[in-house]
Coordinates of C-alpha atoms and ligand atoms in Angstrom, one line a residue:
X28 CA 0.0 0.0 0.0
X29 CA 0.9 3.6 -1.0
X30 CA 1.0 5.1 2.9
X31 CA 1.0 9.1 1.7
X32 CA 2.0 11.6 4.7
X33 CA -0.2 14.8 5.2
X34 CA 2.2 17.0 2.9
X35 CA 2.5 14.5 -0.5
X36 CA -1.0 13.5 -0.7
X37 CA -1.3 14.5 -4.3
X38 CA 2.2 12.5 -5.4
X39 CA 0.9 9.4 -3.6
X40 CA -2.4 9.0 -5.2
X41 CA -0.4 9.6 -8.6
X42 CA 1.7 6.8 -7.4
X43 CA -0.7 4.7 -6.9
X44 CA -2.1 5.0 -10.1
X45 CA 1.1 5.0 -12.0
X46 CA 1.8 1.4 -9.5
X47 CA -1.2 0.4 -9.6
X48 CA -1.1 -0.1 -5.5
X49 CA -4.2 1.0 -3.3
X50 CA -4.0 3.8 -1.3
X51 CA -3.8 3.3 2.6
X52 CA -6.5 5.4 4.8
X53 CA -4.2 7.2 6.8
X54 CA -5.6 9.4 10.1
X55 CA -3.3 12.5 11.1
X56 CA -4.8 14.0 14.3
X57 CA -2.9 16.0 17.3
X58 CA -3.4 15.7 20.8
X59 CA -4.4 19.0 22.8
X60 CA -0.4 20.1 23.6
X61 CA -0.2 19.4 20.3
X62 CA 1.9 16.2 19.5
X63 CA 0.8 14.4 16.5
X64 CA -0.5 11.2 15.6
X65 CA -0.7 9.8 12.5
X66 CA -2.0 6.5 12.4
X67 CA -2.7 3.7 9.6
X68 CA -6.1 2.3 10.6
X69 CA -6.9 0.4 7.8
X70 CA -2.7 -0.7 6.8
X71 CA -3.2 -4.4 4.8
X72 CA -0.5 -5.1 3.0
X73 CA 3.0 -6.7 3.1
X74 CA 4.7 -4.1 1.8
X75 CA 4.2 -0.3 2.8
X76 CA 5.5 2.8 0.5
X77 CA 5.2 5.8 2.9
X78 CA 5.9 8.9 0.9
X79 CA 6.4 11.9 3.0
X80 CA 8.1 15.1 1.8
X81 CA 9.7 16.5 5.2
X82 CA 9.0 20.2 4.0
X83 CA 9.2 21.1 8.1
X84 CA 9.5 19.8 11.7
X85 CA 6.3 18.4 11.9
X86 CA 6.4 16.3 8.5
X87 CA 9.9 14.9 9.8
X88 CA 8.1 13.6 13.2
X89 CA 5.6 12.3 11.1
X90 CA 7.2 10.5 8.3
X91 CA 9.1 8.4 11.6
X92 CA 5.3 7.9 13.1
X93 CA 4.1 6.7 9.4
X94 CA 7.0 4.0 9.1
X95 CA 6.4 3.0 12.7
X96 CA 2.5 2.7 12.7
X97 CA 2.9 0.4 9.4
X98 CA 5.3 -1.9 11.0
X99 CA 3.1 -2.4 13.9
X100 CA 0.3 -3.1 11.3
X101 CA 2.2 -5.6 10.4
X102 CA 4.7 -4.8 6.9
X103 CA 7.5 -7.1 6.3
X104 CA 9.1 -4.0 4.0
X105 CA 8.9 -0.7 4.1
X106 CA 10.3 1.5 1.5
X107 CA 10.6 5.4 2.3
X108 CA 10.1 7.7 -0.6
X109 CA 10.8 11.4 0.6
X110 CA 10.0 13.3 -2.2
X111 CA 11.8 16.8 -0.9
X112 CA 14.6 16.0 1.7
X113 CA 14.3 18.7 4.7
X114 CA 17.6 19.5 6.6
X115 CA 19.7 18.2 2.5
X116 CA 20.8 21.7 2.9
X117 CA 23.2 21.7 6.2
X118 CA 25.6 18.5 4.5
X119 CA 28.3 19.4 6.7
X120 CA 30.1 21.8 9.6
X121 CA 30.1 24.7 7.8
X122 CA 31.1 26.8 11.0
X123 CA 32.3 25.3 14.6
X124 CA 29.9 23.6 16.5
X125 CA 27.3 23.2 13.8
X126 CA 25.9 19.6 13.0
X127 CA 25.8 17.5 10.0
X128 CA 21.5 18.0 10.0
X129 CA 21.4 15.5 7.0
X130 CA 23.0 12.9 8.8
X131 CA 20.7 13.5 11.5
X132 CA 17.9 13.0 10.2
X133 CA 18.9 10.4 7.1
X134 CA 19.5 8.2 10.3
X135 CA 16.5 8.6 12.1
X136 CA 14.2 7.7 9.2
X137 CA 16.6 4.9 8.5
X138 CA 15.8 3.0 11.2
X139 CA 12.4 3.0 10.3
X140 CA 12.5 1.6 6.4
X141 CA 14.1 -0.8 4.4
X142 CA 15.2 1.1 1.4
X143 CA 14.7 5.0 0.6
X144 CA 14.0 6.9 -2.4
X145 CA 15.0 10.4 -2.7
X146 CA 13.8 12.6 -5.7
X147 CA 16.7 14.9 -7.0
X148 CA 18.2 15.4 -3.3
X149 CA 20.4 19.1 -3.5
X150 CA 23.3 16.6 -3.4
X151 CA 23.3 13.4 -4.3
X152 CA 26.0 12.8 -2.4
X153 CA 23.3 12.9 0.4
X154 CA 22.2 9.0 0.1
X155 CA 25.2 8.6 1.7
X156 CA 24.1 9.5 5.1
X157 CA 21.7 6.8 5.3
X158 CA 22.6 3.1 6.8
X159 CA 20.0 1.5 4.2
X160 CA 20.0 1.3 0.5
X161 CA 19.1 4.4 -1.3
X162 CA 17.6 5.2 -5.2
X163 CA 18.3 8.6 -6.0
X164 CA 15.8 9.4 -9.1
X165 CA 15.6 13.0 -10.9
X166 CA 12.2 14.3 -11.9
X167 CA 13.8 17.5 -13.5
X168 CA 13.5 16.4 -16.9
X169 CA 9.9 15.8 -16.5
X170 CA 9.6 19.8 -15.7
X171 CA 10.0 20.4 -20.0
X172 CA 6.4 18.7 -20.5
X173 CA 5.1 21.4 -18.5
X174 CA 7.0 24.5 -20.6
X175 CA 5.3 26.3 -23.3
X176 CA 6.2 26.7 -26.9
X177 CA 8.9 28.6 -26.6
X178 CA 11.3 29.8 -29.5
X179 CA 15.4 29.9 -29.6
X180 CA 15.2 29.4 -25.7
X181 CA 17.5 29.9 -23.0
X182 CA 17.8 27.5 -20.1
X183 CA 19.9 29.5 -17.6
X184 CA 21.0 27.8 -14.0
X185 CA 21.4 30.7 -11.2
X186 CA 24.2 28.7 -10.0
X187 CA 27.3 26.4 -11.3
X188 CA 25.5 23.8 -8.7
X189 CA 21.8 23.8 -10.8
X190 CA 23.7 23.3 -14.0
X191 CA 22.9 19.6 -14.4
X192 CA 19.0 20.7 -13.9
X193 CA 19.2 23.4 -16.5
X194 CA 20.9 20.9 -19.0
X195 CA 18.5 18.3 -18.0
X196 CA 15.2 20.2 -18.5
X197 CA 17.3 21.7 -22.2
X198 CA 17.7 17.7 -23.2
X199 CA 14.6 16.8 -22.2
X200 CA 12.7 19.9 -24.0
X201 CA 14.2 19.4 -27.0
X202 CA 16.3 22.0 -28.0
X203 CA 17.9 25.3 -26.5
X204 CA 21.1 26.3 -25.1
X205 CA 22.3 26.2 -21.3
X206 CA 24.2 28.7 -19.4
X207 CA 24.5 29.8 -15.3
X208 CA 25.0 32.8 -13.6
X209 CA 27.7 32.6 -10.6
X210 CA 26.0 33.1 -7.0
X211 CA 27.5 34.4 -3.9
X212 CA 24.9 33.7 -0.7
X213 CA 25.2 36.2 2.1
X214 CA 23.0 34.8 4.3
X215 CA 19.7 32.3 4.7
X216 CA 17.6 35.3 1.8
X217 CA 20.2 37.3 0.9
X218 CA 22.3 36.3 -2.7
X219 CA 24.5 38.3 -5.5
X220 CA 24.6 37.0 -9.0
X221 CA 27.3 37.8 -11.3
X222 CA 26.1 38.2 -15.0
X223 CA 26.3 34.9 -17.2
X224 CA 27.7 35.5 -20.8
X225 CA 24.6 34.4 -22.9
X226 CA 22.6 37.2 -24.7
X227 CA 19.2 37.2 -22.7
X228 CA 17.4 39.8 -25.1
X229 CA 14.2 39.4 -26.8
X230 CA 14.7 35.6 -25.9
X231 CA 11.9 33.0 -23.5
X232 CA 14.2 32.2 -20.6
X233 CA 13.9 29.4 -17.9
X234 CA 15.6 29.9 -15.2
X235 CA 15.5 26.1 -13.7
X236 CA 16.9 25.2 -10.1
X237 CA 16.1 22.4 -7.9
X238 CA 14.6 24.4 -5.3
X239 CA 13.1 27.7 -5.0
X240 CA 12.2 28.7 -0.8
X241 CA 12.5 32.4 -0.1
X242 CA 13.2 33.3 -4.1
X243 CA 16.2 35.2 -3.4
X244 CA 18.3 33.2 -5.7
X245 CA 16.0 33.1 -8.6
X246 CA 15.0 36.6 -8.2
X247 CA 18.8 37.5 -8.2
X248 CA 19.3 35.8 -11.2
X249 CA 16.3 37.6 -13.1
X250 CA 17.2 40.8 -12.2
X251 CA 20.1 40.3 -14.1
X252 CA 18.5 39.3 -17.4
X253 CA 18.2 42.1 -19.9
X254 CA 15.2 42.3 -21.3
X255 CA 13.8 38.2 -21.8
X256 CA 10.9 38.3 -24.3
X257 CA 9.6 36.0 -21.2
X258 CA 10.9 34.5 -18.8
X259 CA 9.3 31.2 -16.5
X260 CA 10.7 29.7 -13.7
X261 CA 11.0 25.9 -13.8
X262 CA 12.0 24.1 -10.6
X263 CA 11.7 20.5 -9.0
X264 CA 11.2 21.5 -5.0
X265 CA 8.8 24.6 -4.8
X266 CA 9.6 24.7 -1.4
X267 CA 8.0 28.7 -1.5
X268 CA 8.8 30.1 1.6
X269 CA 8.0 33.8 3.2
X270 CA 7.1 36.1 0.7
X271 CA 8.8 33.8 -2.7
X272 CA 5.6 34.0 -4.6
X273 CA 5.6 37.9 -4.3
X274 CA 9.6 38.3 -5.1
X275 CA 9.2 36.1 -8.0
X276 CA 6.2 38.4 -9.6
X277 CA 8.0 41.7 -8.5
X278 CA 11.1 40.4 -10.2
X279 CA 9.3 40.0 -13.5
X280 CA 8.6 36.3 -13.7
X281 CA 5.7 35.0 -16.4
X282 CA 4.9 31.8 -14.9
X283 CA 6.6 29.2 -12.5
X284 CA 6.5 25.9 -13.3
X285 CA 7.4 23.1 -10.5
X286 CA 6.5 19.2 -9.4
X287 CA 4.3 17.6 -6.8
X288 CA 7.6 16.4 -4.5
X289 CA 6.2 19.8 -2.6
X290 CA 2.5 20.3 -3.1
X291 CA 1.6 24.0 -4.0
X292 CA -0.2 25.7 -6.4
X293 CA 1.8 25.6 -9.2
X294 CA 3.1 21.9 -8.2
X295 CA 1.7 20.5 -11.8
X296 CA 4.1 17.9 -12.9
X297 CA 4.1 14.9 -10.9
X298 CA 7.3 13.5 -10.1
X299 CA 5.0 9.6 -10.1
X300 CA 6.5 8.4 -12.9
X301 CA 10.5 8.4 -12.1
X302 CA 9.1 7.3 -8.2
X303 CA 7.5 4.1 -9.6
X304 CA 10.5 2.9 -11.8
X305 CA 12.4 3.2 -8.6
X306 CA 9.4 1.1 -6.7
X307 CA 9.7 -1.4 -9.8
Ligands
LIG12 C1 21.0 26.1 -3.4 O1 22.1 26.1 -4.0 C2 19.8 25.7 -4.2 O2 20.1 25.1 -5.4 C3 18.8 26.8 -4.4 O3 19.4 27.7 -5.3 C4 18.5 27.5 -3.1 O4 18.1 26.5 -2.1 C5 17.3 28.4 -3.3 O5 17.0 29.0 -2.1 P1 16.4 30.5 -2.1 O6 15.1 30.4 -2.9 O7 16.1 30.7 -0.6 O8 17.4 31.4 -2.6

């Protein structure tokens, strides 16, 4: 059974169709100091697929309640697809005294599953931190069936690090040309991009990353585009914190294109089909 968590509803019933596995009837409640609970009532099954993006605190606690509840109901395997990774971000010490967050929590959820799938992780490098076996699968490509007709476009990374995205949504649409800007971060919403060499004028742009949370890097990035003919934001993780949906408009963006591995408004790509070659 397909066990979805509160926040990846949406990819989980896609899953199941694309898997053709039922959907498990899943009860999220919260007692009055307000711990959760989320319970599998009606679990029947051998094998459980809990999918749980860990977008905040809360999801993380839950995702570990989810893998629990379906071993007490009785799965023999349990494999953990966590569709946008919370915590990928702090991969190592960066200053003294800081922890390794993704080792953290990659071993927490570990000792709840089998096997774990991870859906275009920041770094891939991140499977590493878990003590079971790991499929890494990348639903950027699947971002260019979403794109309009677009003519002579530019697929522009904001960063040498979302280069592999950009030329992976390029390949995947067909034809354009790839370049990235260089960022510098500052702080947790505060970036500098330095100009990238490709002629932006009178062209469509996508700007593609694997995330976008406060906007600061893609807004960055289209500030410094001289005048696109359009320019839409492709990304895998619309993670859309504070006020990214507002930056992104003020900074001239035409439409923001993203998958289901975070579920918001503009989530409409499901990421179901590179999830259930994994599964298979
Ligand atoms: C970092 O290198 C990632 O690829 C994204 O560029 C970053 O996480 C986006 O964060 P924000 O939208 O807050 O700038």
């Amino acid at each position: 059974m397909i066990v979805p968590g509160s926040t990846s509803q949406s990819l989980a019933a896609a899953l199941a169709v694309e898997t053709d596995r039922r959907v498990a009837d899943v009860a999220y409640d919260r007692f009055p100091d307000g711990e959760q609970l989320a319970a599998v009532p009606g679990f029947d099954g051998d094998e459980a697929v809990v999918v749980c993006a860990t977008v905040d605190d809360a999801a993380h606690l839950q995702l570990l309640q989810l893998q629990d509840a379906c071993r007490e109901a009785g799965a023999e395997r349990i494999t953990t697809v966590i569709p946008y990774m919370g915590y990928a971000r702090q991969d190592d010490v960066f200053d003294i005294g800081q922890p390794i967050s993704a080792r953290a929590v990659a071993r927490a959820i570990s000792t709840g599953c089998d096997r774990v799938v991870l859906i275009s992780p920041h770094e891939p490098a991140v499977a590493d931190r878990f003590d079971v076996p790991v499929a890494v699968v990348d639903a950027a490509p699947l971002l260019a069936g979403a794109l309009p007709s677009l003519a002579d476009p530019l697929f522009l990374a904001p960063d040498a690090g979302a280069v592999e995205f950009a030329d992976a949504v390029c390949d995947a649409y067909g034809h354009g040309e790839t370049d990235h800007f260089e960022k510098t971060r500052h702080s947790g919403s505060k970036v500098s991009v330095d100009p990238h060499d490709t002629e932006a004028a009178g062209r469509d742009v996508v700007v593609v990353d694997d995330i976008v949370a406060t906007g600061a890097t893609m807004s960055a990035a289209i500030d410094g585009l001289d005048k696109p003919a359009q320019t839409v934001v492709a990304c895998v993780h619309p993670v859309l914190v504070r006020n990214a949906r507002s930056r992104l408009a003020r900074a001239g963006v035409d439409a923001v294109h993203a998958t289901d591995t975070v579920e918001q408004p503009c989530s409409t790509v499901t990421a179901a089909p590179v999830v259930a070659d994994a599964l298979e």
